[in-house]
């Protein structure tokens, strides 16, 4: 058996016991600000990121930074961008780390020069306003077998995903990154999935969330009750309205409802979810007890 140098052993051991904590007190003390997303113009398409069905891409923008671009013309449609925006900014308000979200303008010229037909079609369908996340260069995928997450932080992430019905934070696909020894949340397009189900989707606000049993951080989420109280106090109707107001009119495409009426649906849904938070916290705690 090869003996690793002592320095390497210490480094590997440290990885197993990194605790990423963001205290609940943050929710009570940090000043709230309405989201103000910047708008950038995509200047260079670098490479597709062939993950899932949405085919995001790494791009460069006119501010010189790299972004992961989520396309409005992808198969799931603009509601995926709405979910990315809402859940990302909800996470930020709750003190969780999310890469900066920006609106990204895509010129129709990009579709003319791309040789790959699938990507060419996607670029043409996505002309106009898209959503992008700041690219975290050097970030690594969160691995629950390597990194320990503190109970408060784990509880906060689980609570957010229960609130927004996010089914896509599992051991198979954690949708979390480690960057500069901190935990960052990404890829929230699968959240709020009920808004794909038709005009009466808001009535699903009080539904159970059995998928919480598969949440990658559920075993560490022992502080759900405390987190619930803090988050409900944080997410006032005014805070929710400020986040929802950031959704562009062009992403709200229900034919029989105005953009403001559709924003009102998201407000109604999130307020209703908050009103039954004790129920989904209890559901999560029961699922957790079955695991530990």
CSV table of C-alpha atoms in Angstrom, one decimal:
chain,number,residue,atom,x,y,z
A,1,UNK,CA,0.0,0.0,0.0
A,2,UNK,CA,1.4,3.4,-1.0
A,3,UNK,CA,1.7,5.8,1.9
A,4,UNK,CA,0.6,9.4,1.1
A,5,UNK,CA,2.7,12.2,2.4
A,6,UNK,CA,1.4,13.7,5.7
A,7,UNK,CA,0.5,17.0,4.0
A,8,UNK,CA,-1.7,15.2,1.5
A,9,UNK,CA,-3.4,13.1,4.1
A,10,UNK,CA,-4.2,16.3,6.1
A,11,UNK,CA,-5.7,17.9,3.0
A,12,UNK,CA,-7.8,14.9,2.2
A,13,UNK,CA,-9.0,14.7,5.8
A,14,UNK,CA,-10.0,18.3,5.8
A,15,UNK,CA,-12.1,17.9,2.7
A,16,UNK,CA,-14.2,15.4,4.6
A,17,UNK,CA,-14.9,17.7,7.5
A,18,UNK,CA,-15.5,21.1,5.8
A,19,UNK,CA,-18.5,22.7,7.4
A,20,UNK,CA,-20.2,25.4,5.3
A,21,UNK,CA,-22.3,27.5,7.6
A,22,UNK,CA,-24.4,30.6,7.1
A,23,UNK,CA,-26.0,31.4,10.5
A,24,UNK,CA,-29.8,31.9,10.7
A,25,UNK,CA,-29.1,35.3,12.4
A,26,UNK,CA,-28.2,36.5,8.9
A,27,UNK,CA,-31.9,36.4,8.0
A,28,UNK,CA,-32.7,38.8,10.8
A,29,UNK,CA,-29.8,41.3,10.5
A,30,UNK,CA,-28.9,41.7,6.8
A,31,UNK,CA,-30.5,44.5,4.9
A,32,UNK,CA,-33.0,43.6,2.2
A,33,UNK,CA,-32.7,45.0,-1.3
A,34,UNK,CA,-34.9,44.4,-4.3
A,35,UNK,CA,-33.2,42.5,-7.0
A,36,UNK,CA,-31.7,44.7,-9.7
A,37,UNK,CA,-30.5,42.4,-12.5
A,38,UNK,CA,-28.0,43.8,-15.0
A,39,UNK,CA,-28.5,43.4,-18.7
A,40,UNK,CA,-25.5,42.2,-20.8
A,41,UNK,CA,-25.1,41.5,-24.5
A,42,UNK,CA,-23.7,38.2,-25.6
A,43,UNK,CA,-20.6,38.8,-27.7
A,44,UNK,CA,-19.2,35.3,-28.1
A,45,UNK,CA,-20.6,31.8,-28.0
A,46,UNK,CA,-17.9,29.6,-26.6
A,47,UNK,CA,-19.1,26.0,-26.0
A,48,UNK,CA,-22.4,24.1,-25.3
A,49,UNK,CA,-22.7,22.5,-21.9
A,50,UNK,CA,-24.5,19.3,-22.8
A,51,UNK,CA,-26.3,18.8,-19.5
A,52,UNK,CA,-29.9,17.8,-19.3
A,53,UNK,CA,-32.3,18.8,-22.1
A,54,UNK,CA,-31.9,22.6,-22.1
A,55,UNK,CA,-28.4,22.7,-23.7
A,56,UNK,CA,-27.1,25.8,-21.8
A,57,UNK,CA,-23.8,27.3,-23.1
A,58,UNK,CA,-20.7,29.1,-21.9
A,59,UNK,CA,-20.7,32.6,-23.4
A,60,UNK,CA,-18.8,35.8,-23.1
A,61,UNK,CA,-20.6,39.1,-22.7
A,62,UNK,CA,-19.8,42.7,-23.5
A,63,UNK,CA,-18.7,43.3,-19.9
A,64,UNK,CA,-15.8,40.9,-20.4
A,65,UNK,CA,-17.2,38.2,-18.1
A,66,UNK,CA,-18.1,34.6,-18.8
A,67,UNK,CA,-21.6,33.3,-18.2
A,68,UNK,CA,-23.6,30.1,-18.3
A,69,UNK,CA,-26.5,31.1,-20.7
A,70,UNK,CA,-30.0,29.6,-20.3
A,71,UNK,CA,-31.9,29.9,-23.5
A,72,UNK,CA,-35.5,31.1,-23.9
A,73,UNK,CA,-35.8,28.9,-27.0
A,74,UNK,CA,-34.9,25.6,-25.2
A,75,UNK,CA,-37.5,22.8,-25.2
A,76,UNK,CA,-38.9,23.6,-21.7
A,77,UNK,CA,-39.7,27.2,-22.7
A,78,UNK,CA,-39.4,30.5,-20.9
A,79,UNK,CA,-41.1,29.2,-17.7
A,80,UNK,CA,-37.8,27.5,-16.9
A,81,UNK,CA,-36.1,31.0,-17.0
A,82,UNK,CA,-38.9,32.3,-14.7
A,83,UNK,CA,-38.1,29.5,-12.2
A,84,UNK,CA,-34.4,30.2,-12.5
A,85,UNK,CA,-34.9,33.8,-11.7
A,86,UNK,CA,-37.4,33.5,-8.9
A,87,UNK,CA,-35.7,30.7,-7.0
A,88,UNK,CA,-32.3,32.2,-7.5
A,89,UNK,CA,-33.4,35.5,-6.1
A,90,UNK,CA,-35.3,33.9,-3.3
A,91,UNK,CA,-32.2,32.0,-2.4
A,92,UNK,CA,-30.2,35.2,-2.4
A,93,UNK,CA,-32.7,37.0,-0.1
A,94,UNK,CA,-32.4,34.0,2.3
A,95,UNK,CA,-28.6,34.5,2.5
A,96,UNK,CA,-27.7,31.5,0.2
A,97,UNK,CA,-25.0,31.9,-2.3
A,98,UNK,CA,-26.1,32.0,-6.0
A,99,UNK,CA,-24.0,33.1,-8.9
A,100,UNK,CA,-25.1,36.5,-10.1
A,101,UNK,CA,-28.1,36.3,-12.5
A,102,UNK,CA,-28.2,38.7,-15.4
A,103,UNK,CA,-30.4,39.3,-18.4
A,104,UNK,CA,-28.6,38.4,-21.5
A,105,UNK,CA,-29.4,39.8,-24.9
A,106,UNK,CA,-28.7,37.4,-27.8
A,107,UNK,CA,-28.4,38.8,-31.4
A,108,UNK,CA,-30.0,37.0,-34.3
A,109,UNK,CA,-26.5,37.0,-35.9
A,110,UNK,CA,-25.4,34.1,-33.7
A,111,UNK,CA,-27.7,31.7,-35.5
A,112,UNK,CA,-26.2,32.4,-38.9
A,113,UNK,CA,-22.7,31.2,-38.2
A,114,UNK,CA,-23.2,28.2,-36.0
A,115,UNK,CA,-22.4,24.9,-37.9
A,116,UNK,CA,-24.2,22.6,-35.5
A,117,UNK,CA,-27.9,22.4,-36.7
A,118,UNK,CA,-29.3,21.7,-33.2
A,119,UNK,CA,-27.4,24.6,-31.7
A,120,UNK,CA,-28.2,26.8,-34.7
A,121,UNK,CA,-32.0,26.2,-34.2
A,122,UNK,CA,-31.6,26.9,-30.4
A,123,UNK,CA,-29.8,30.2,-31.1
A,124,UNK,CA,-32.4,31.4,-33.6
A,125,UNK,CA,-35.2,30.5,-31.2
A,126,UNK,CA,-33.5,32.4,-28.4
A,127,UNK,CA,-33.0,35.8,-30.1
A,128,UNK,CA,-33.8,38.5,-27.5
A,129,UNK,CA,-33.7,38.4,-23.7
A,130,UNK,CA,-32.4,35.3,-22.0
A,131,UNK,CA,-31.0,34.5,-18.5
A,132,UNK,CA,-27.4,33.9,-17.6
A,133,UNK,CA,-25.5,33.0,-14.5
A,134,UNK,CA,-22.0,34.3,-13.8
A,135,UNK,CA,-19.5,31.5,-14.5
A,136,UNK,CA,-17.7,30.3,-11.4
A,137,UNK,CA,-14.3,29.5,-12.9
A,138,UNK,CA,-12.6,26.6,-11.0
A,139,UNK,CA,-15.7,25.6,-9.1
A,140,UNK,CA,-16.2,21.9,-8.4
A,141,UNK,CA,-19.4,19.9,-8.1
A,142,UNK,CA,-20.6,19.4,-4.5
A,143,UNK,CA,-20.0,15.8,-3.4
A,144,UNK,CA,-21.9,14.8,-0.2
A,145,UNK,CA,-19.5,12.0,0.4
A,146,UNK,CA,-16.6,14.5,0.6
A,147,UNK,CA,-18.0,17.7,2.1
A,148,UNK,CA,-20.1,18.1,5.3
A,149,UNK,CA,-22.7,20.8,5.3
A,150,UNK,CA,-23.6,22.5,8.6
A,151,UNK,CA,-27.1,21.7,9.8
A,152,UNK,CA,-28.4,25.3,9.5
A,153,UNK,CA,-27.2,25.7,6.0
A,154,UNK,CA,-28.5,22.2,5.0
A,155,UNK,CA,-31.9,23.1,6.5
A,156,UNK,CA,-32.0,26.4,4.7
A,157,UNK,CA,-31.4,24.8,1.3
A,158,UNK,CA,-34.0,22.0,2.0
A,159,UNK,CA,-36.5,24.5,3.2
A,160,UNK,CA,-36.1,26.6,0.0
A,161,UNK,CA,-36.5,23.6,-2.2
A,162,UNK,CA,-39.7,22.5,-0.3
A,163,UNK,CA,-41.1,26.0,-0.7
A,164,UNK,CA,-40.4,26.1,-4.5
A,165,UNK,CA,-41.1,22.4,-5.2
A,166,UNK,CA,-37.6,21.9,-6.5
A,167,UNK,CA,-37.2,18.2,-7.4
A,168,UNK,CA,-33.7,18.6,-8.7
A,169,UNK,CA,-31.2,18.6,-5.8
A,170,UNK,CA,-30.5,14.9,-5.3
A,171,UNK,CA,-27.4,12.8,-4.8
A,172,UNK,CA,-27.4,12.0,-8.5
A,173,UNK,CA,-27.6,15.7,-9.5
A,174,UNK,CA,-26.8,18.0,-6.6
A,175,UNK,CA,-27.0,21.3,-8.5
A,176,UNK,CA,-24.5,22.8,-6.0
A,177,UNK,CA,-20.9,23.9,-6.5
A,178,UNK,CA,-18.0,24.4,-4.1
A,179,UNK,CA,-16.2,27.6,-5.0
A,180,UNK,CA,-13.6,29.3,-2.7
A,181,UNK,CA,-14.7,26.9,0.1
A,182,UNK,CA,-18.3,28.0,0.0
A,183,UNK,CA,-21.5,26.3,-1.2
A,184,UNK,CA,-23.2,27.8,-4.2
A,185,UNK,CA,-26.6,26.9,-5.6
A,186,UNK,CA,-27.3,26.6,-9.3
A,187,UNK,CA,-29.8,25.3,-11.9
A,188,UNK,CA,-33.3,26.0,-10.5
A,189,UNK,CA,-35.2,25.5,-13.8
A,190,UNK,CA,-36.9,22.4,-12.5
A,191,UNK,CA,-38.5,24.2,-9.5
A,192,UNK,CA,-42.0,25.5,-9.6
A,193,UNK,CA,-42.8,22.7,-12.0
A,194,UNK,CA,-46.5,23.1,-11.4
A,195,UNK,CA,-46.6,26.3,-13.5
A,196,UNK,CA,-46.3,24.0,-16.5
A,197,UNK,CA,-49.6,22.3,-15.7
A,198,UNK,CA,-52.1,24.8,-17.0
A,199,UNK,CA,-54.0,28.0,-16.1
A,200,UNK,CA,-55.1,26.6,-12.7
A,201,UNK,CA,-51.6,25.7,-11.5
A,202,UNK,CA,-51.8,28.1,-8.5
A,203,UNK,CA,-54.3,25.7,-6.9
A,204,UNK,CA,-51.4,23.2,-6.5
A,205,UNK,CA,-49.8,25.5,-3.9
A,206,UNK,CA,-50.7,23.3,-0.9
A,207,UNK,CA,-49.8,20.0,-2.4
A,208,UNK,CA,-47.4,17.7,-0.5
A,209,UNK,CA,-43.8,17.5,-1.6
A,210,UNK,CA,-42.8,13.8,-1.3
A,211,UNK,CA,-39.7,14.3,-3.4
A,212,UNK,CA,-38.0,15.9,-0.4
A,213,UNK,CA,-37.1,12.3,0.6
A,214,UNK,CA,-34.5,12.3,-2.2
A,215,UNK,CA,-32.9,15.7,-1.2
A,216,UNK,CA,-29.2,15.3,-1.0
A,217,UNK,CA,-28.9,17.5,2.1
A,218,UNK,CA,-31.9,16.1,4.0
A,219,UNK,CA,-29.8,13.9,6.4
A,220,UNK,CA,-28.0,17.1,7.7
A,221,UNK,CA,-31.2,19.3,7.8
A,222,UNK,CA,-31.8,19.1,11.6
A,223,UNK,CA,-32.7,22.7,12.0
A,224,UNK,CA,-35.8,23.0,9.8
A,225,UNK,CA,-38.1,24.3,12.5
A,226,UNK,CA,-35.8,27.2,13.3
A,227,UNK,CA,-35.1,27.9,9.7
A,228,UNK,CA,-38.9,27.9,8.9
A,229,UNK,CA,-39.6,30.7,11.4
A,230,UNK,CA,-36.7,32.8,10.2
A,231,UNK,CA,-37.6,32.4,6.5
A,232,UNK,CA,-41.3,33.1,6.9
A,233,UNK,CA,-40.4,36.3,8.7
A,234,UNK,CA,-37.9,37.2,5.9
A,235,UNK,CA,-40.2,36.5,2.9
A,236,UNK,CA,-42.9,39.1,3.4
A,237,UNK,CA,-45.4,39.8,0.7
A,238,UNK,CA,-43.4,43.0,-0.2
A,239,UNK,CA,-40.2,41.0,-0.6
A,240,UNK,CA,-41.9,38.4,-2.8
A,241,UNK,CA,-43.5,41.2,-4.9
A,242,UNK,CA,-40.1,42.8,-5.4
A,243,UNK,CA,-38.6,39.6,-6.7
A,244,UNK,CA,-41.6,38.7,-8.9
A,245,UNK,CA,-41.5,42.2,-10.4
A,246,UNK,CA,-38.2,41.4,-12.0
A,247,UNK,CA,-39.8,38.8,-14.4
A,248,UNK,CA,-39.7,40.4,-17.9
A,249,UNK,CA,-43.1,40.8,-19.6
A,250,UNK,CA,-41.8,38.8,-22.5
A,251,UNK,CA,-41.4,35.7,-20.4
A,252,UNK,CA,-45.0,35.8,-19.2
A,253,UNK,CA,-46.8,34.3,-22.2
A,254,UNK,CA,-50.1,32.9,-21.0
A,255,UNK,CA,-52.5,34.1,-23.8
A,256,UNK,CA,-55.5,34.9,-21.6
A,257,UNK,CA,-53.7,36.7,-18.8
A,258,UNK,CA,-51.7,40.0,-18.7
A,259,UNK,CA,-48.1,40.0,-17.4
A,260,UNK,CA,-49.3,41.6,-14.2
A,261,UNK,CA,-52.0,39.0,-13.8
A,262,UNK,CA,-49.4,36.2,-14.2
A,263,UNK,CA,-47.1,37.9,-11.7
A,264,UNK,CA,-50.0,37.9,-9.3
A,265,UNK,CA,-50.3,34.2,-9.8
A,266,UNK,CA,-46.7,33.7,-8.6
A,267,UNK,CA,-47.3,36.0,-5.7
A,268,UNK,CA,-50.4,34.0,-4.7
A,269,UNK,CA,-48.6,30.7,-5.1
A,270,UNK,CA,-45.6,31.6,-3.0
A,271,UNK,CA,-47.8,33.2,-0.3
A,272,UNK,CA,-49.9,30.1,-0.2
A,273,UNK,CA,-46.8,27.9,0.1
A,274,UNK,CA,-45.5,30.0,3.0
A,275,UNK,CA,-48.9,29.7,4.7
A,276,UNK,CA,-48.5,25.9,4.8
A,277,UNK,CA,-44.7,25.8,5.5
A,278,UNK,CA,-45.4,24.0,8.8
A,279,UNK,CA,-46.8,21.1,6.7
A,280,UNK,CA,-43.9,20.8,4.4
A,281,UNK,CA,-41.4,21.1,7.2
A,282,UNK,CA,-43.2,18.3,9.0
A,283,UNK,CA,-43.1,16.2,5.8
A,284,UNK,CA,-39.4,16.8,5.5
A,285,UNK,CA,-38.7,15.9,9.1
A,286,UNK,CA,-40.7,12.7,8.8
A,287,UNK,CA,-38.7,11.8,5.6
A,288,UNK,CA,-35.4,12.7,7.4
A,289,UNK,CA,-36.3,10.4,10.4
A,290,UNK,CA,-36.7,7.6,8.0
A,291,UNK,CA,-33.2,8.1,6.7
A,292,UNK,CA,-31.2,8.5,9.9
